[in-house]
Coordinates of C-alpha atoms in Angstrom, one line a residue:
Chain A
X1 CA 10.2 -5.5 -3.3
X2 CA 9.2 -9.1 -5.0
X3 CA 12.8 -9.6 -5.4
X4 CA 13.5 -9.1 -1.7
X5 CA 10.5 -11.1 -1.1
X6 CA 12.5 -14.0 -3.0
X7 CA 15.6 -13.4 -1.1
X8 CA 13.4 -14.0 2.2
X9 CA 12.6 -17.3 0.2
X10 CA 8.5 -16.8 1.0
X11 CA 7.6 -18.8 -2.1
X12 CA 5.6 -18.3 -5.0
X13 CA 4.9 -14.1 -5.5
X14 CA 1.9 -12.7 -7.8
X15 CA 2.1 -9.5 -8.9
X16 CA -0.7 -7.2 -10.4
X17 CA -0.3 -3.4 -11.6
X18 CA -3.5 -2.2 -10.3
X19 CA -6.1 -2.8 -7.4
X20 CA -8.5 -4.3 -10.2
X21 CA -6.2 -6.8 -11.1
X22 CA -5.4 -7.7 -8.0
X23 CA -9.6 -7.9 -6.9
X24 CA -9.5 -10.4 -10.5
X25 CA -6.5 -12.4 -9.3
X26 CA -7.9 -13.0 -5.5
X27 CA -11.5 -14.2 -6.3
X28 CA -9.8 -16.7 -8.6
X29 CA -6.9 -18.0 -6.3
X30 CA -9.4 -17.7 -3.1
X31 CA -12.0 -20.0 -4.4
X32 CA -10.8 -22.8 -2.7
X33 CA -11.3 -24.8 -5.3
X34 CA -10.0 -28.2 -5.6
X35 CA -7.5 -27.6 -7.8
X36 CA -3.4 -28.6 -7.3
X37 CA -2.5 -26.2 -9.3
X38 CA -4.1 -22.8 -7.8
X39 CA -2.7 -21.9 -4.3
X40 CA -4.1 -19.7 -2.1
X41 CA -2.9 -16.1 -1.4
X42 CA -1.5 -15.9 2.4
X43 CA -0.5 -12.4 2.8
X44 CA -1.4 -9.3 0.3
X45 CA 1.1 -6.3 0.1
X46 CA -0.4 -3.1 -1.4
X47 CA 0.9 0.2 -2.7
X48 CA -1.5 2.8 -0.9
X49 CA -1.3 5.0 -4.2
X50 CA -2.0 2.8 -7.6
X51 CA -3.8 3.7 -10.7
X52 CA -6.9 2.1 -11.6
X53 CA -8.0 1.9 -7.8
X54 CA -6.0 2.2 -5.2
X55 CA -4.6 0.4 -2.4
X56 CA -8.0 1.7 -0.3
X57 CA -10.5 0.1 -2.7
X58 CA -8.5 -3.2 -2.3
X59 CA -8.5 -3.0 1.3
X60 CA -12.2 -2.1 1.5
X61 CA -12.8 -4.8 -1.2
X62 CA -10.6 -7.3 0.9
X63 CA -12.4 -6.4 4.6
X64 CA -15.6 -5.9 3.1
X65 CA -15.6 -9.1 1.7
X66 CA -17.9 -12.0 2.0
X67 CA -15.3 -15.0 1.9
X68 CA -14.0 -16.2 4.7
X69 CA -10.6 -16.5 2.6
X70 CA -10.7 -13.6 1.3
X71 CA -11.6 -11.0 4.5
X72 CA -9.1 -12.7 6.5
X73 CA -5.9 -12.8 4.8
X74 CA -3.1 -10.2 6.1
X75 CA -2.8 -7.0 4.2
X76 CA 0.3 -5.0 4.7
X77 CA -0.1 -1.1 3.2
X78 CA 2.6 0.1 1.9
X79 CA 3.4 3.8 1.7
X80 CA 5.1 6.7 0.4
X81 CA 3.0 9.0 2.3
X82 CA 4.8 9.4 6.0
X83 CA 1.6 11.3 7.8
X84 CA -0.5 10.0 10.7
X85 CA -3.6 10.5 8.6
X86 CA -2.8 7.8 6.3
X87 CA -1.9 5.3 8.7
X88 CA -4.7 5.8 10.7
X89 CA -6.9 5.4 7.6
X90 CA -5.2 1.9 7.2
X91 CA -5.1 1.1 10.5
X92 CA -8.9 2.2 10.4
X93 CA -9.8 0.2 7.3
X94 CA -8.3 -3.1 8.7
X95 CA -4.6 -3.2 7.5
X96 CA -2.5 -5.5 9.6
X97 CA 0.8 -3.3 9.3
X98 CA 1.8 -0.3 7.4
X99 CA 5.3 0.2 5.8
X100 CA 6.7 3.4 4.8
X101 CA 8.6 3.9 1.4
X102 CA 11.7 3.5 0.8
X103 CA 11.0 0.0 1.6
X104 CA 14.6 -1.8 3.4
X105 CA 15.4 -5.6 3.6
X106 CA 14.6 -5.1 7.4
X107 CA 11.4 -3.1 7.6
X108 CA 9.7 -5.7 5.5
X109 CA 11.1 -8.5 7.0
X110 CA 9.9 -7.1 10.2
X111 CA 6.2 -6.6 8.9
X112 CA 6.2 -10.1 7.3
X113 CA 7.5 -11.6 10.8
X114 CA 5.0 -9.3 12.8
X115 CA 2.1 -10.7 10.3
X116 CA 3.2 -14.0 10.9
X117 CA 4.2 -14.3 14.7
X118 CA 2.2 -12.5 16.8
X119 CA -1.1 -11.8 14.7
X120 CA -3.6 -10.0 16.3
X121 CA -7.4 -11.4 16.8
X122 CA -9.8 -10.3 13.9
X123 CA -12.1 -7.7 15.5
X124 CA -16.1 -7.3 14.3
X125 CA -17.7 -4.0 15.4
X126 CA -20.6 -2.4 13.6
X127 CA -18.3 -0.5 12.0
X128 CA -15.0 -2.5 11.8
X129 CA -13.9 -5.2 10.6
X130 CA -9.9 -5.9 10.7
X131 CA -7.4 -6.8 13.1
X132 CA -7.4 -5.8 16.4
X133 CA -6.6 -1.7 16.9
X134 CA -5.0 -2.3 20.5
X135 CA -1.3 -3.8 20.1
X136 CA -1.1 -3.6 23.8
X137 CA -3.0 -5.0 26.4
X138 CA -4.2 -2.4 28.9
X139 CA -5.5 -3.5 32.1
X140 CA -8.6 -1.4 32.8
X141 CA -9.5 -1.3 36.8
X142 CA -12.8 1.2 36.8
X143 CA -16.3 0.8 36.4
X144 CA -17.2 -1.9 33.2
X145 CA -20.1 0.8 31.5
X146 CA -19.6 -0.5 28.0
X147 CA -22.9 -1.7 26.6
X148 CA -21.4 -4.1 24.0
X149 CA -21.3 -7.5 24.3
X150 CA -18.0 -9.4 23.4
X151 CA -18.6 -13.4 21.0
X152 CA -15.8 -14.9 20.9
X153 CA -14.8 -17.2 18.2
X154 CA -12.2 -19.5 17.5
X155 CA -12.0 -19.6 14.0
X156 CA -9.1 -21.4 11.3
X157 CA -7.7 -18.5 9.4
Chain B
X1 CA -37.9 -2.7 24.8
X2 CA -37.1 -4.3 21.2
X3 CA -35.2 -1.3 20.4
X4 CA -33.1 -1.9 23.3
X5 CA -32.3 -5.4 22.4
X6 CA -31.9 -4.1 19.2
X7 CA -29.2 -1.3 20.1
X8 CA -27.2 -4.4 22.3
X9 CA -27.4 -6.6 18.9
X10 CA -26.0 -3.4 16.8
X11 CA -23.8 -3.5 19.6
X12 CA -22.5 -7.1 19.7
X13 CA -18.8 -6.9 18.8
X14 CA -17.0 -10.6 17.3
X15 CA -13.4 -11.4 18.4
X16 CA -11.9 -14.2 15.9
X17 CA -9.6 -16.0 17.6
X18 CA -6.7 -17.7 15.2
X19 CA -7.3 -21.5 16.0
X20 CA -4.1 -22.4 14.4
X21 CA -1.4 -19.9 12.7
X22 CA -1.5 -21.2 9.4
X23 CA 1.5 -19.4 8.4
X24 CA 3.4 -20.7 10.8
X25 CA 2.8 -23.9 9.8
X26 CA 3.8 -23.0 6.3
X27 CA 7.0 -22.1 7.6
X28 CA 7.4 -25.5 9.3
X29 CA 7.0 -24.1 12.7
X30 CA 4.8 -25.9 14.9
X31 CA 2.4 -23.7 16.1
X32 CA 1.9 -25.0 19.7
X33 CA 5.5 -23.9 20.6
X34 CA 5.1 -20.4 20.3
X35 CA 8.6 -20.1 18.4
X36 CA 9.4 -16.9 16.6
X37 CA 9.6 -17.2 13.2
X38 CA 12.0 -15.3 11.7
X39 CA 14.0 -14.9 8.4
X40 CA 17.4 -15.4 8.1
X41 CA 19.4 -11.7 9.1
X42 CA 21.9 -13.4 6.1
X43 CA 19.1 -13.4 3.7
X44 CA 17.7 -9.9 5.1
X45 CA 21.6 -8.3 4.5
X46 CA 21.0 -9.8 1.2
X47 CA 18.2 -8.2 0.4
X48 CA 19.6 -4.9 1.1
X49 CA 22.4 -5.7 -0.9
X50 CA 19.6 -5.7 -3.6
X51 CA 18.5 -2.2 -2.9
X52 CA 22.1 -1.1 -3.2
X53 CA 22.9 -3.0 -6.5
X54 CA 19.1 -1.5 -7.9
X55 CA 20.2 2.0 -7.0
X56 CA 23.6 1.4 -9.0
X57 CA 21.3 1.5 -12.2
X58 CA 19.1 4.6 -10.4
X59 CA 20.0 7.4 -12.5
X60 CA 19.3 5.3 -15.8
X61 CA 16.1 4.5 -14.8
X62 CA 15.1 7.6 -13.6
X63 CA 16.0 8.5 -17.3
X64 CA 14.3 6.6 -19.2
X65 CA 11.0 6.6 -17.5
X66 CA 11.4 10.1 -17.0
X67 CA 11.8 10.1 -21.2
X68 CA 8.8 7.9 -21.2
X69 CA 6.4 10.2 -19.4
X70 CA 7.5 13.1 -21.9
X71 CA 6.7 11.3 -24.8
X72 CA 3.5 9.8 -23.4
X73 CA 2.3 13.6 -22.2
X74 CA 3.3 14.3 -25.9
X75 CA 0.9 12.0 -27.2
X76 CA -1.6 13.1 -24.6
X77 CA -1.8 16.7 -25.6
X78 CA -2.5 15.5 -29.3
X79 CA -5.5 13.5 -28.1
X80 CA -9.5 15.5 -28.4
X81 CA -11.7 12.7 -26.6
X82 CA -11.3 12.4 -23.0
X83 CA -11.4 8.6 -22.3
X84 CA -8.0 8.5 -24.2
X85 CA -6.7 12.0 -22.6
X86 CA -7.7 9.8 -19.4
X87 CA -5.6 6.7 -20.2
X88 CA -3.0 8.7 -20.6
X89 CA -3.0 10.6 -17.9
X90 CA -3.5 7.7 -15.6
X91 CA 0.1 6.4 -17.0
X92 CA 1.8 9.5 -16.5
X93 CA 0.6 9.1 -12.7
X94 CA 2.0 5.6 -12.6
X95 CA 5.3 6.7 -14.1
X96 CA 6.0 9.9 -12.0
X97 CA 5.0 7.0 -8.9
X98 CA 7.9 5.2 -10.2
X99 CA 10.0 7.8 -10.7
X100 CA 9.2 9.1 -6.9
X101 CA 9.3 5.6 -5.8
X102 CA 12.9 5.0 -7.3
X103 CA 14.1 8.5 -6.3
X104 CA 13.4 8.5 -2.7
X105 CA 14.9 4.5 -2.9
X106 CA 18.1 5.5 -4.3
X107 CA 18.4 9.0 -3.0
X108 CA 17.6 11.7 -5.6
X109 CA 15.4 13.3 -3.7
X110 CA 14.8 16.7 -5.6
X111 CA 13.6 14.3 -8.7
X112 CA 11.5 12.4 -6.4
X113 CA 10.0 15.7 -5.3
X114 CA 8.8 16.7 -8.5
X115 CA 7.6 13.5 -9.4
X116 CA 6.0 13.4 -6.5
X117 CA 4.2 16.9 -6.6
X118 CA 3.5 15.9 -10.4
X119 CA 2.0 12.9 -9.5
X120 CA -0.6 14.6 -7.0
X121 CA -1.3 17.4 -8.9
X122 CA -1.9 14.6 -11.8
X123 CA -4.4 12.6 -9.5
X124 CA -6.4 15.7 -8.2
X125 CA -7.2 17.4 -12.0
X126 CA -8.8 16.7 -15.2
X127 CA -5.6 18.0 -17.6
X128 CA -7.9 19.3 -20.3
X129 CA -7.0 23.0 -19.4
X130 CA -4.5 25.3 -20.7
X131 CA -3.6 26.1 -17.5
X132 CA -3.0 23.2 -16.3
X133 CA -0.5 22.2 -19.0
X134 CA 2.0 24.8 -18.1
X135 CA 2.3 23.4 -14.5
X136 CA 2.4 19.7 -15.8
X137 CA 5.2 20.8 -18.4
X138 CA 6.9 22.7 -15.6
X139 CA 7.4 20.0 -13.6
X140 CA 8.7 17.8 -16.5
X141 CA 11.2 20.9 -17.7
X142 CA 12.6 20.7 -14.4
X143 CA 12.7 16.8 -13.6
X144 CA 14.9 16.9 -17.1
X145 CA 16.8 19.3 -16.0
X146 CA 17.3 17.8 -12.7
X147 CA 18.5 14.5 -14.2
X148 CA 20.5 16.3 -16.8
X149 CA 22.7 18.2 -14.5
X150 CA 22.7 15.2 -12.8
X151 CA 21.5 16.6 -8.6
X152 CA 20.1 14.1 -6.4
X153 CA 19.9 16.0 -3.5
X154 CA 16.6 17.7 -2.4
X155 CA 18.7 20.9 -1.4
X156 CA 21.4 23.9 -2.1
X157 CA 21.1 26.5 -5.0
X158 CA 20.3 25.2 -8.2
X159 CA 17.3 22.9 -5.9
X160 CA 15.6 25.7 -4.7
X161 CA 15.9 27.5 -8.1
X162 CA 14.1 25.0 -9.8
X163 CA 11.4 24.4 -6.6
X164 CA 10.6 27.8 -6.8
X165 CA 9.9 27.8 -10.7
X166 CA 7.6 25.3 -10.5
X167 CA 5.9 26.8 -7.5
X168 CA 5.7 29.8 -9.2
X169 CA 3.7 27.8 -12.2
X170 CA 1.6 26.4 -10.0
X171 CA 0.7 29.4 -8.0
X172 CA 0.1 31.3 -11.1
X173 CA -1.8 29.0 -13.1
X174 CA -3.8 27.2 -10.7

């Protein structure tokens, strides 16, 4: 996958073996610290199953996070489990896209692109924290009976 | 009355808007234009090229990290203390994940069955009984002989045969 990721020409790739890792490499890159020489990470893409953690605890570490940096950036799952339960438990844990194994040259360029053109608002709920659930936009014509109220805020990801 | 107000604070839901795509303008795409990015369909045939020109080395390195799990299992059964039986075992999950991963890439599908099916049997069990050895050995007997009589595909005789052995194991052993 990072030599597709070449191909596509999206600039410097990190790679980690494990969640861990990865958690190590993100606080240090994310700390927006002055430095030239650190850039910052712009879109993370996780294997669902890894040793030492898994893709989960990354995602949860990533969401659940405290940084602005860090919570925000774009995390695309990636798969080799095909079922509905595991992409809803991405979906539900605030992954931007899931891709199914055996990655192809198209289906990640079409994540990457989706990531990158049309990304959804960030959504904050008691309970959630990710991007936005609803890819489309329904209009709803009954009664309003929600009891929540919507902030909105405009925000430099 | 407060715990109103508090049930529409609980309540309050936060919609970040992007203020700028900052990934656009990584790409050198100004955001207010709402252009598409999009990556070049040359450099995306390219990079299915690489899938094809990885899978021409497929079989070899289903091999060898296929012989590098049975060694490291080896070692694993000669090991008393459990936070080394543990190491272990957590890099014979990662190298039947890579043999699943680079089996269902390249199309041998009946090893990237096994290795699959070993790698979740692997992630759900302790290995520290008997029992549980014959059904991790049975998997690696028939991943080698899989790869030896060199069948990709996930069906026909000699597929099933080995399926149901290692069923069989796992039924009986469980």
């Amino acid at each position: 996958m990072s030599s597709m990721l070449r191909v596509f020409g999206v600039g410097d790739i990190l790679m980690c073996s494990s969640s861990k890792e990865a958690i190590e490499l993100l606080t240090v890159t994310q700390a927006r610290t002055k430095s030239r020489y650190i850039n910052s990470v712009d879109i993370i893409l996780t294997d669902w199953l890894m040793p030492n953690g898994s893709g989960r605890d990354l995602l949860e570490w990533v969401r659940e996070h405290k940084n602005d940096s860090i919570r925000f950036i774009p995390v695309i799952v990636v798969s080799g489990y095909t079922s509905e339960k595991v992409t809803n438990e991405t979906r539900d844990l605030g992954a931007n896209e899931t891709l199914v194994k055996p990655v192809s040259g198209n289906g990640l360029a079409s994540r990457i692109c989706n990531v990158i053109d049309t990304p959804r608002p960030f959504v904050q709920t008691p309970n959630f924290f990710g991007p936005d659930r609803r890819r489309q936009e329904l209009q709803y014509t009954g009664i309003e009976r929600r009891i929540t109220t919507h902030v909105i805020v405009e925000k430099e990801i | 009355m407060s715990d109103k107000s508090e049930d529409k604070e609980n309540a309050t839901i936060k919609i970040y808007n992007q203020k700028h795509n900052s990934l656009k303008n990584k790409m050198g795409m100004r955001p207010q234009t709402n252009e598409d990015g999009h990556i070049n369909p040359d450099h995306i045939e390219e990079a299915e090229g690489l899938v094809l020109e990885i899978c021409k080395t497929g079989e070899d390195a289903i091999g060898k990290t296929l012989e590098i799990l049975s060694n490291v299992w080896n070692e694993m059964q000669t090991l008393p203390s459990s936070p080394q039986r543990q190491e272990k075992s957590e890099e014979i999950f990662t190298l039947a994940h890579e043999i699943k991963d680079i089996g269902s890439l390249c199309g041998y599908t009946l090893s990237a069955y096994f290795a699959e099916s070993l790698r979740d049997y692997i992630a759900e069990t302790a290995l520290n009984l008997k029992n549980q050895k014959i059904i991790i050995q049975a998997h690696i007997d028939a991943m080698n002989a899989v790869h030896k009589a060199g069948i990709k595909e996930d069906a026909g005789p000699a597929a099933e045969e080995l399926k149901t052995m290692v069923k069989v194991a796992i039924e009986k052993y469980r």
